[in-house]
Short mmCIF file of N, CA and C in Angstrom, two decimals:
data_model
loop_
_atom_site.label_atom_id
_atom_site.label_comp_id
_atom_site.label_asym_id
_atom_site.label_seq_id
_atom_site.Cartn_x
_atom_site.Cartn_y
_atom_site.Cartn_z
N UNK A 1279 22.72 35.72 7.69
CA UNK A 1279 21.55 35.32 6.60
C UNK A 1279 21.31 34.01 7.20
N UNK A 1280 20.09 33.47 7.13
CA UNK A 1280 20.26 31.85 7.09
C UNK A 1280 18.73 31.42 5.99
N UNK A 1281 19.01 30.14 6.00
CA UNK A 1281 18.64 29.65 4.62
C UNK A 1281 17.77 28.34 5.05
N UNK A 1282 16.96 27.90 4.77
CA UNK A 1282 16.38 26.69 4.79
C UNK A 1282 16.06 25.83 3.52
N UNK A 1283 16.28 24.65 2.96
CA UNK A 1283 15.17 24.26 1.53
C UNK A 1283 15.38 23.13 1.39
N UNK A 1284 14.41 22.88 0.88
CA UNK A 1284 13.95 20.95 0.97
C UNK A 1284 14.06 20.83 -0.10
N UNK A 1285 14.38 19.86 -0.47
CA UNK A 1285 14.61 19.50 -2.02
C UNK A 1285 13.88 17.53 -1.70
N UNK A 1286 12.96 17.41 -2.84
CA UNK A 1286 12.04 15.92 -2.82
C UNK A 1286 11.47 15.58 -4.38
N UNK A 1287 12.28 14.55 -4.19
CA UNK A 1287 11.88 14.10 -5.50
C UNK A 1287 10.44 13.04 -5.38
N UNK A 1288 9.45 13.37 -5.50
CA UNK A 1288 8.27 12.43 -5.72
C UNK A 1288 8.58 10.62 -6.45
N UNK A 1289 8.48 9.91 -6.14
CA UNK A 1289 8.58 8.38 -5.97
C UNK A 1289 7.64 8.33 -7.62
N UNK A 1290 6.63 8.49 -7.96
CA UNK A 1290 6.35 7.88 -9.30
C UNK A 1290 6.49 8.73 -10.21
N UNK A 1291 6.56 10.03 -10.10
CA UNK A 1291 7.04 11.06 -11.50
C UNK A 1291 7.98 10.89 -11.85
N UNK A 1292 9.05 11.17 -10.99
CA UNK A 1292 10.38 11.29 -11.36
C UNK A 1292 10.90 12.82 -11.25
N UNK A 1293 9.72 13.55 -11.39
CA UNK A 1293 9.83 15.70 -11.20
C UNK A 1293 10.49 16.00 -10.23
N UNK A 1294 11.78 16.39 -9.89
CA UNK A 1294 11.83 17.09 -8.86
C UNK A 1294 11.96 17.99 -8.54
N UNK A 1295 11.11 18.63 -7.30
CA UNK A 1295 11.35 20.29 -7.10
C UNK A 1295 11.68 20.66 -5.62
N UNK A 1296 11.89 21.37 -5.65
CA UNK A 1296 12.66 22.35 -4.33
C UNK A 1296 11.19 23.15 -4.13
N UNK A 1297 11.65 23.28 -1.76
CA UNK A 1297 10.44 24.16 -1.85
C UNK A 1297 11.05 25.43 -0.75
N UNK A 1298 11.87 26.54 -1.17
CA UNK A 1298 12.40 27.53 -0.31
C UNK A 1298 11.96 28.04 0.92
N UNK A 1299 12.39 28.21 1.76
CA UNK A 1299 11.77 28.68 2.97
C UNK A 1299 12.99 29.90 3.55
N UNK A 1300 13.25 30.84 2.87
CA UNK A 1300 13.98 31.85 2.86
C UNK A 1300 14.42 32.58 4.17
N UNK A 1301 15.51 32.96 4.96
CA UNK A 1301 15.32 34.06 6.23
C UNK A 1301 14.97 35.65 5.01
N UNK A 1302 15.12 36.91 5.25
CA UNK A 1302 14.39 37.69 4.66
C UNK A 1302 15.69 38.25 4.22
N UNK A 1303 16.75 37.94 5.46
CA UNK A 1303 17.99 39.36 4.82
C UNK A 1303 18.85 38.05 4.33
N UNK A 1304 18.14 36.59 3.40
CA UNK A 1304 19.22 35.45 2.97
C UNK A 1304 19.45 36.37 1.59
N UNK A 1305 21.06 36.07 1.01
CA UNK A 1305 21.17 36.31 -0.31
C UNK A 1305 20.20 35.92 -1.36
N UNK A 1306 20.28 36.04 -2.20
CA UNK A 1306 18.67 35.93 -3.41
C UNK A 1306 19.28 34.72 -3.75
N UNK A 1307 20.51 34.00 -3.68
CA UNK A 1307 21.12 33.17 -4.45
C UNK A 1307 21.14 31.72 -3.51
N UNK A 1308 20.84 32.31 -2.23
CA UNK A 1308 21.19 31.63 -1.16
C UNK A 1308 20.77 30.04 -1.48
N UNK A 1309 19.29 29.29 -1.70
CA UNK A 1309 18.97 28.72 -2.37
C UNK A 1309 19.46 27.65 -3.06
N UNK A 1310 20.26 28.33 -4.28
CA UNK A 1310 21.08 27.32 -5.13
C UNK A 1310 22.47 27.28 -4.17
N UNK A 1311 22.71 28.01 -3.62
CA UNK A 1311 23.93 28.07 -2.70
C UNK A 1311 24.16 26.25 -1.89
N UNK A 1312 22.89 26.16 -1.71
CA UNK A 1312 22.19 25.13 -0.57
C UNK A 1312 21.88 23.69 -1.43
N UNK A 1313 22.13 23.61 -2.20
CA UNK A 1313 21.63 22.85 -3.59
C UNK A 1313 22.93 21.37 -3.31
N UNK A 1314 22.23 20.46 -3.46
CA UNK A 1314 23.52 19.15 -2.66
C UNK A 1314 24.35 19.24 -4.04
N UNK A 1315 23.99 19.56 -5.19
CA UNK A 1315 25.07 19.67 -6.07
C UNK A 1315 26.08 20.93 -6.55
N UNK A 1316 25.87 21.68 -5.52
CA UNK A 1316 26.52 23.20 -5.71
C UNK A 1316 28.06 22.87 -5.29
N UNK A 1317 28.77 22.64 -5.96
CA UNK A 1317 30.47 23.23 -5.85
C UNK A 1317 31.20 23.72 -4.62
N UNK A 1318 30.31 25.04 -4.77
CA UNK A 1318 30.74 26.22 -3.24
C UNK A 1318 29.92 26.65 -2.76
N UNK A 1319 29.08 25.74 -1.83
CA UNK A 1319 28.00 26.33 -0.94
C UNK A 1319 28.30 28.08 -0.67
N UNK A 1320 29.43 28.42 -0.07
CA UNK A 1320 29.73 29.93 0.67
C UNK A 1320 29.00 30.09 1.90
N UNK A 1321 28.99 28.80 2.63
CA UNK A 1321 28.29 29.07 4.00
C UNK A 1321 29.32 28.52 4.81
N UNK A 1322 29.78 29.05 5.90
CA UNK A 1322 30.72 29.33 7.35
C UNK A 1322 30.48 27.83 7.86
N UNK A 1323 28.71 27.61 8.21
CA UNK A 1323 27.56 26.89 8.97
C UNK A 1323 26.88 26.65 8.06
N UNK A 1324 26.85 24.85 7.56
CA UNK A 1324 26.09 24.31 7.23
C UNK A 1324 25.34 22.85 7.76
N UNK A 1325 24.00 22.60 7.47
CA UNK A 1325 23.68 21.91 8.25
C UNK A 1325 22.46 21.32 7.50
N UNK A 1326 22.13 20.01 7.73
CA UNK A 1326 21.35 19.28 6.70
C UNK A 1326 20.76 18.02 7.49
N UNK A 1327 19.65 17.92 7.46
CA UNK A 1327 18.71 16.97 8.65
C UNK A 1327 18.56 16.07 7.13
N UNK A 1328 18.58 14.42 7.07
CA UNK A 1328 17.57 14.18 6.30
C UNK A 1328 16.49 13.56 6.22
N UNK A 1329 15.53 14.03 6.03
CA UNK A 1329 13.56 13.49 6.09
C UNK A 1329 13.61 11.47 5.02
N UNK A 1330 13.23 11.13 6.55
CA UNK A 1330 13.21 9.46 6.52
C UNK A 1330 12.12 9.20 6.59
N UNK A 1331 11.47 8.62 5.49
CA UNK A 1331 9.85 8.01 6.08
C UNK A 1331 9.67 6.88 6.98
N UNK A 1332 8.58 6.51 7.14
CA UNK A 1332 8.37 5.04 8.08
C UNK A 1332 9.00 3.76 7.39
N UNK A 1333 9.36 3.79 5.88
CA UNK A 1333 9.62 2.92 4.80
C UNK A 1333 11.37 2.38 5.39
N UNK A 1334 12.15 3.78 6.09
CA UNK A 1334 13.28 4.08 6.33
C UNK A 1334 14.19 4.65 4.93
N UNK A 1335 13.13 5.14 3.68
CA UNK A 1335 13.32 5.81 2.47
C UNK A 1335 13.66 6.93 2.70
N UNK A 1336 14.60 7.67 2.05
CA UNK A 1336 14.97 9.13 2.49
C UNK A 1336 14.42 9.73 1.33
N UNK A 1337 14.06 10.53 1.33
CA UNK A 1337 12.41 11.27 0.54
C UNK A 1337 13.46 12.63 0.47
N UNK A 1338 14.34 13.16 0.77
CA UNK A 1338 14.62 14.60 0.92
C UNK A 1338 15.26 15.08 2.04
N UNK A 1339 15.72 16.01 2.20
CA UNK A 1339 16.98 16.35 3.30
C UNK A 1339 16.42 18.41 3.45
N UNK A 1340 16.35 18.41 4.42
CA UNK A 1340 16.28 19.79 4.96
C UNK A 1340 17.60 20.47 5.23
N UNK A 1341 18.29 20.63 4.22
CA UNK A 1341 19.85 21.91 4.68
C UNK A 1341 19.42 23.26 5.02
N UNK A 1342 20.39 23.73 6.13
CA UNK A 1342 20.51 25.25 6.34
C UNK A 1342 21.59 25.24 6.21
N UNK A 1343 22.12 26.59 6.39
CA UNK A 1343 23.49 27.15 6.02
C UNK A 1343 23.51 28.77 6.47
N UNK A 1344 24.81 29.11 6.93
CA UNK A 1344 24.52 30.16 7.67
C UNK A 1344 25.83 30.73 7.41
N UNK A 1345 26.14 32.08 7.00
CA UNK A 1345 27.13 33.03 6.58
C UNK A 1345 28.51 32.85 8.07
N UNK A 1346 27.66 32.96 8.97
CA UNK A 1346 28.60 32.94 10.30
C UNK A 1346 28.89 31.20 10.61
N UNK A 1347 30.34 30.95 11.47
CA UNK A 1347 30.73 29.92 12.02
C UNK A 1347 30.26 29.43 12.92
N UNK A 1348 29.92 28.05 13.41
CA UNK A 1348 29.24 27.98 14.45
C UNK A 1348 27.83 27.98 15.04
N UNK A 1349 27.11 28.33 13.96
CA UNK A 1349 25.96 28.50 14.09
C UNK A 1349 24.53 27.63 14.50
N UNK A 1350 25.26 26.30 14.41
CA UNK A 1350 24.13 25.23 14.75
C UNK A 1350 24.74 24.39 15.69
N UNK A 1351 23.70 24.94 16.98
CA UNK A 1351 24.67 24.37 18.49
C UNK A 1351 23.11 22.17 18.38
N UNK A 1352 23.80 22.09 18.88
CA UNK A 1352 23.25 21.04 19.30
C UNK A 1352 21.66 21.24 19.84
N UNK A 1353 20.92 22.01 20.22
CA UNK A 1353 19.71 21.99 20.06
C UNK A 1353 19.15 22.67 19.20
N UNK A 1354 19.71 23.47 18.16
CA UNK A 1354 18.87 24.21 16.71
C UNK A 1354 19.45 22.03 16.12
N UNK A 1355 20.43 21.76 15.79
CA UNK A 1355 20.44 20.31 15.64
C UNK A 1355 19.38 19.42 15.57
N UNK A 1356 18.82 19.29 16.77
CA UNK A 1356 17.88 18.35 17.32
C UNK A 1356 16.39 19.19 17.58
N UNK A 1357 16.28 20.53 17.30
CA UNK A 1357 15.30 21.17 16.12
C UNK A 1357 15.03 20.82 15.17
N UNK A 1358 16.17 20.65 14.02
CA UNK A 1358 15.99 20.54 12.93
C UNK A 1358 15.38 19.24 12.69
N UNK A 1359 16.58 18.24 13.71
CA UNK A 1359 16.04 16.96 13.19
C UNK A 1359 14.83 16.60 13.41
N UNK A 1360 13.92 17.37 14.47
CA UNK A 1360 12.31 17.19 14.69
C UNK A 1360 11.66 17.67 13.87
N UNK A 1361 12.12 19.26 12.60
CA UNK A 1361 11.34 19.38 12.16
C UNK A 1361 11.21 17.90 11.03
N UNK A 1362 12.80 18.23 10.61
CA UNK A 1362 12.20 16.98 9.44
C UNK A 1362 11.72 15.50 9.62
N UNK A 1363 11.90 14.91 10.87
CA UNK A 1363 10.54 14.03 11.31
C UNK A 1363 9.33 14.42 11.34
N UNK A 1364 8.83 15.30 11.60
CA UNK A 1364 7.69 16.15 11.70
C UNK A 1364 7.48 16.10 9.87
N UNK A 1365 7.99 16.48 8.99
CA UNK A 1365 8.18 16.23 7.47
C UNK A 1365 7.11 15.11 6.96
N UNK A 1366 8.47 14.03 7.84
CA UNK A 1366 8.43 12.71 7.31
C UNK A 1366 7.33 12.01 7.53
N UNK A 1367 6.94 12.60 8.59
CA UNK A 1367 5.02 11.90 9.43
C UNK A 1367 4.09 12.72 8.49
N UNK A 1368 4.30 13.92 7.64
CA UNK A 1368 3.88 14.19 7.46
C UNK A 1368 2.97 13.56 6.19
N UNK A 1369 4.26 13.65 5.82
CA UNK A 1369 4.30 12.57 3.62
C UNK A 1369 3.93 11.44 4.32
N UNK A 1370 4.48 10.60 4.94
CA UNK A 1370 3.95 9.82 5.29
C UNK A 1370 2.41 9.34 5.25
N UNK A 1371 1.94 10.24 6.10
CA UNK A 1371 0.11 10.42 6.75
C UNK A 1371 -0.28 10.86 5.07
N UNK A 1372 0.00 11.60 4.44
CA UNK A 1372 -0.63 12.29 3.10
C UNK A 1372 -0.61 11.12 1.64
N UNK A 1373 0.45 10.31 1.68
CA UNK A 1373 0.70 9.00 1.30
C UNK A 1373 -0.03 7.68 1.85
N UNK A 1374 -0.33 7.20 2.63
CA UNK A 1374 -1.10 6.99 3.09
C UNK A 1374 -2.77 7.36 2.96
N UNK A 1375 -3.28 9.07 3.07
CA UNK A 1375 -4.36 8.74 3.21
C UNK A 1375 -4.59 8.88 1.51
N UNK A 1376 -3.91 9.22 0.31
CA UNK A 1376 -3.92 8.72 -0.72
C UNK A 1376 -4.40 7.63 -0.99
N UNK A 1377 -3.65 6.61 -0.53
CA UNK A 1377 -3.93 5.09 -0.51
C UNK A 1377 -5.39 4.59 0.03
N UNK A 1378 -5.39 5.62 0.74
CA UNK A 1378 -7.05 5.20 1.49
C UNK A 1378 -7.44 5.32 0.84
N UNK A 1379 -7.73 6.72 0.39
CA UNK A 1379 -9.02 7.26 -0.94
C UNK A 1379 -8.93 6.20 -1.96
N UNK A 1380 -7.89 5.87 -2.82
CA UNK A 1380 -8.13 4.87 -3.49
C UNK A 1380 -8.73 4.04 -3.33
N UNK A 1381 -8.22 2.72 -2.09
CA UNK A 1381 -9.34 2.25 -1.78
C UNK A 1381 -10.51 2.15 -1.64
N UNK A 1382 -11.00 3.04 -0.91
CA UNK A 1382 -12.02 3.75 -0.80
C UNK A 1382 -13.02 3.74 -2.39
N UNK A 1383 -12.08 4.29 -3.15
CA UNK A 1383 -13.20 4.53 -4.71
C UNK A 1383 -12.77 3.40 -4.79
N UNK A 1384 -12.20 2.36 -5.18
CA UNK A 1384 -12.33 1.09 -5.56
C UNK A 1384 -13.35 -0.05 -5.21
N UNK A 1385 -13.18 0.39 -3.58
CA UNK A 1385 -14.65 -0.01 -2.89
C UNK A 1385 -15.94 0.12 -3.25
N UNK A 1386 -16.28 1.36 -3.51
CA UNK A 1386 -17.67 2.23 -3.63
C UNK A 1386 -17.77 1.15 -5.13
N UNK A 1387 -17.08 1.65 -6.05
CA UNK A 1387 -16.72 1.16 -7.80
C UNK A 1387 -17.72 -0.47 -7.61
N UNK A 1388 -16.80 -1.18 -6.68
CA UNK A 1388 -16.75 -2.52 -6.39
C UNK A 1388 -18.44 -2.76 -5.81
N UNK A 1389 -18.73 -2.28 -4.77
CA UNK A 1389 -20.23 -2.34 -4.27
C UNK A 1389 -21.16 -2.28 -5.11
N UNK A 1390 -20.81 -0.57 -6.23
CA UNK A 1390 -21.84 -0.45 -7.18
C UNK A 1390 -22.22 -1.92 -8.52
N UNK A 1391 -20.97 -2.24 -8.80
CA UNK A 1391 -21.22 -3.31 -9.52
C UNK A 1391 -21.85 -4.57 -9.22
N UNK A 1392 -21.62 -4.44 -7.45
CA UNK A 1392 -22.39 -5.73 -6.63
C UNK A 1392 -23.66 -5.70 -6.64
N UNK A 1393 -24.42 -4.13 -6.24
CA UNK A 1393 -25.04 -4.27 -5.98
C UNK A 1393 -25.98 -4.22 -7.80
N UNK A 1394 -25.73 -3.94 -8.69
CA UNK A 1394 -26.16 -4.08 -10.58
C UNK A 1394 -26.12 -5.29 -10.36
N UNK A 1395 -25.48 -6.22 -10.25
CA UNK A 1395 -25.79 -8.01 -10.19
C UNK A 1395 -26.62 -8.25 -9.21
N UNK A 1396 -26.25 -7.87 -8.15
CA UNK A 1396 -27.28 -8.81 -7.71
C UNK A 1396 -28.94 -8.42 -8.00
N UNK A 1397 -28.97 -7.15 -8.10
CA UNK A 1397 -30.34 -6.58 -9.36
C UNK A 1397 -30.63 -7.13 -10.62
N UNK A 1398 -29.86 -7.43 -11.30
CA UNK A 1398 -29.70 -8.37 -12.42
C UNK A 1398 -30.17 -9.80 -12.19
N UNK A 1399 -29.35 -10.19 -11.18
CA UNK A 1399 -29.75 -11.98 -10.53
C UNK A 1399 -30.89 -11.93 -9.82
N UNK A 1400 -31.72 -10.92 -9.01
CA UNK A 1400 -32.61 -10.96 -8.27
C UNK A 1400 -34.10 -10.74 -9.81
N UNK A 1401 -33.66 -10.11 -10.43
CA UNK A 1401 -35.02 -9.84 -11.93
C UNK A 1401 -35.15 -11.06 -12.54
N UNK A 1402 -33.37 -11.66 -12.81
CA UNK A 1402 -33.61 -13.15 -13.43
C UNK A 1402 -33.89 -14.88 -13.33
N UNK A 1403 -34.18 -14.58 -11.69
CA UNK A 1403 -34.56 -15.70 -10.79
C UNK A 1403 -36.38 -15.58 -10.92
N UNK A 1404 -36.92 -14.08 -10.76
CA UNK A 1404 -38.23 -13.63 -10.26
C UNK A 1404 -38.86 -14.85 -11.33
N UNK A 1405 -38.90 -14.45 -12.44
CA UNK A 1405 -39.14 -14.90 -13.72
C UNK A 1405 -39.96 -16.15 -13.70
N UNK A 1406 -38.40 -17.30 -13.61
CA UNK A 1406 -38.67 -18.39 -13.37
C UNK A 1406 -39.80 -18.85 -12.12
N UNK A 1407 -39.39 -18.48 -10.82
CA UNK A 1407 -40.19 -18.58 -9.72
C UNK A 1407 -41.49 -18.39 -9.69
N UNK A 1408 -41.38 -17.01 -10.48
CA UNK A 1408 -43.28 -16.98 -10.81
C UNK A 1408 -44.16 -18.15 -11.80
N UNK A 1409 -43.03 -18.33 -12.75
CA UNK A 1409 -43.62 -19.47 -13.43
C UNK A 1409 -43.78 -20.62 -12.99
N UNK A 1410 -43.03 -21.17 -11.79
CA UNK A 1410 -43.38 -22.09 -11.21
C UNK A 1410 -43.94 -22.33 -10.21
N UNK A 1411 -44.52 -20.77 -9.79
CA UNK A 1411 -45.47 -20.81 -9.25
C UNK A 1411 -46.60 -20.71 -9.28
N UNK A 1412 -46.79 -20.12 -10.42
CA UNK A 1412 -48.05 -20.11 -11.75
C UNK A 1412 -48.78 -21.84 -11.57
N UNK A 1413 -47.53 -22.80 -12.35
CA UNK A 1413 -47.54 -23.84 -12.85
C UNK A 1413 -47.96 -24.98 -11.42
N UNK A 1414 -47.60 -24.45 -10.10
CA UNK A 1414 -48.06 -24.83 -9.26
C UNK A 1414 -49.35 -24.78 -9.05
N UNK A 1415 -50.26 -23.58 -8.97
CA UNK A 1415 -51.16 -23.16 -8.41
C UNK A 1415 -52.15 -24.43 -9.61
N UNK A 1416 -51.99 -24.10 -10.98
CA UNK A 1416 -52.73 -24.81 -12.03
C UNK A 1416 -53.15 -25.96 -11.65
N UNK A 1417 -52.14 -26.92 -11.12
CA UNK A 1417 -51.96 -28.49 -10.65
C UNK A 1417 -52.94 -28.40 -9.51
N UNK A 1418 -52.65 -27.88 -8.56
CA UNK A 1418 -53.57 -27.40 -7.43
C UNK A 1418 -55.31 -27.59 -7.91
N UNK A 1419 -55.35 -26.16 -8.50
CA UNK A 1419 -56.42 -26.25 -9.16
C UNK A 1419 -57.49 -27.70 -10.24
N UNK A 1420 -56.44 -28.30 -10.72
CA UNK A 1420 -56.63 -29.04 -11.60
C UNK A 1420 -57.07 -30.22 -11.00
N UNK A 1421 -56.20 -30.51 -10.21
CA UNK A 1421 -56.37 -31.67 -9.32
C UNK A 1421 -56.99 -31.54 -7.93
N UNK A 1422 -57.01 -30.50 -7.17
CA UNK A 1422 -57.81 -30.12 -6.11
C UNK A 1422 -57.55 -31.08 -5.54
N UNK A 1423 -58.66 -32.15 -4.55
CA UNK A 1423 -58.69 -32.87 -3.49
C UNK A 1423 -57.85 -33.93 -3.69
N UNK A 1424 -57.58 -34.51 -4.69
CA UNK A 1424 -56.62 -35.85 -5.50
C UNK A 1424 -55.26 -35.56 -4.70
N UNK A 1425 -54.97 -34.28 -4.76
CA UNK A 1425 -52.97 -34.07 -4.44
C UNK A 1425 -53.64 -33.98 -2.69
N UNK A 1426 -54.66 -33.37 -2.46
CA UNK A 1426 -53.95 -33.22 -0.66
C UNK A 1426 -54.50 -34.98 -0.37
N UNK A 1427 -55.03 -36.23 -1.07
CA UNK A 1427 -55.31 -37.26 -0.62
C UNK A 1427 -53.94 -38.12 -0.73
N UNK A 1428 -53.36 -38.34 -2.02
CA UNK A 1428 -52.06 -38.61 -1.97
C UNK A 1428 -51.32 -37.98 -1.72
N UNK A 1429 -51.39 -36.47 -1.18
CA UNK A 1429 -50.03 -36.41 -0.30
C UNK A 1429 -50.52 -36.41 1.23
N UNK A 1430 -50.66 -36.98 1.64
CA UNK A 1430 -51.55 -36.98 3.06
C UNK A 1430 -50.52 -37.76 3.45
N UNK A 1431 -50.25 -37.98 4.23
CA UNK A 1431 -48.68 -38.97 5.20
C UNK A 1431 -50.01 -40.17 5.48
#
């Protein structure tokens, strides 16, 4: 019987969880016997591969156990290490995706606020400019040709 278990503790919440992937003929308590704190794992063959993310922090482990000795060859060990590396990449990608999504949400909010500010500023500037334009037109109408003569070079 062979079993694999992935233990992981999320960094933010601190709540741990374990995901079990058990072979059909593994004993029902096999997952508990693979736990890192189990005093008597009761497996003749045992292999654990750390799951290390890009920053070098270990976020979990992929432990495997088998009731027969010598079951984890170098090829099997390499395969398990590759699976652990793939899991680490997937976890990094998920974390990065969440960061990008948070940044996009913040940028969208900032853009909405900027659009609102530009609308208010534009509206607030139009009224004084209209007044200046009206005043210039009244002065032109009142002074007519005198303005042109006095302002001519």
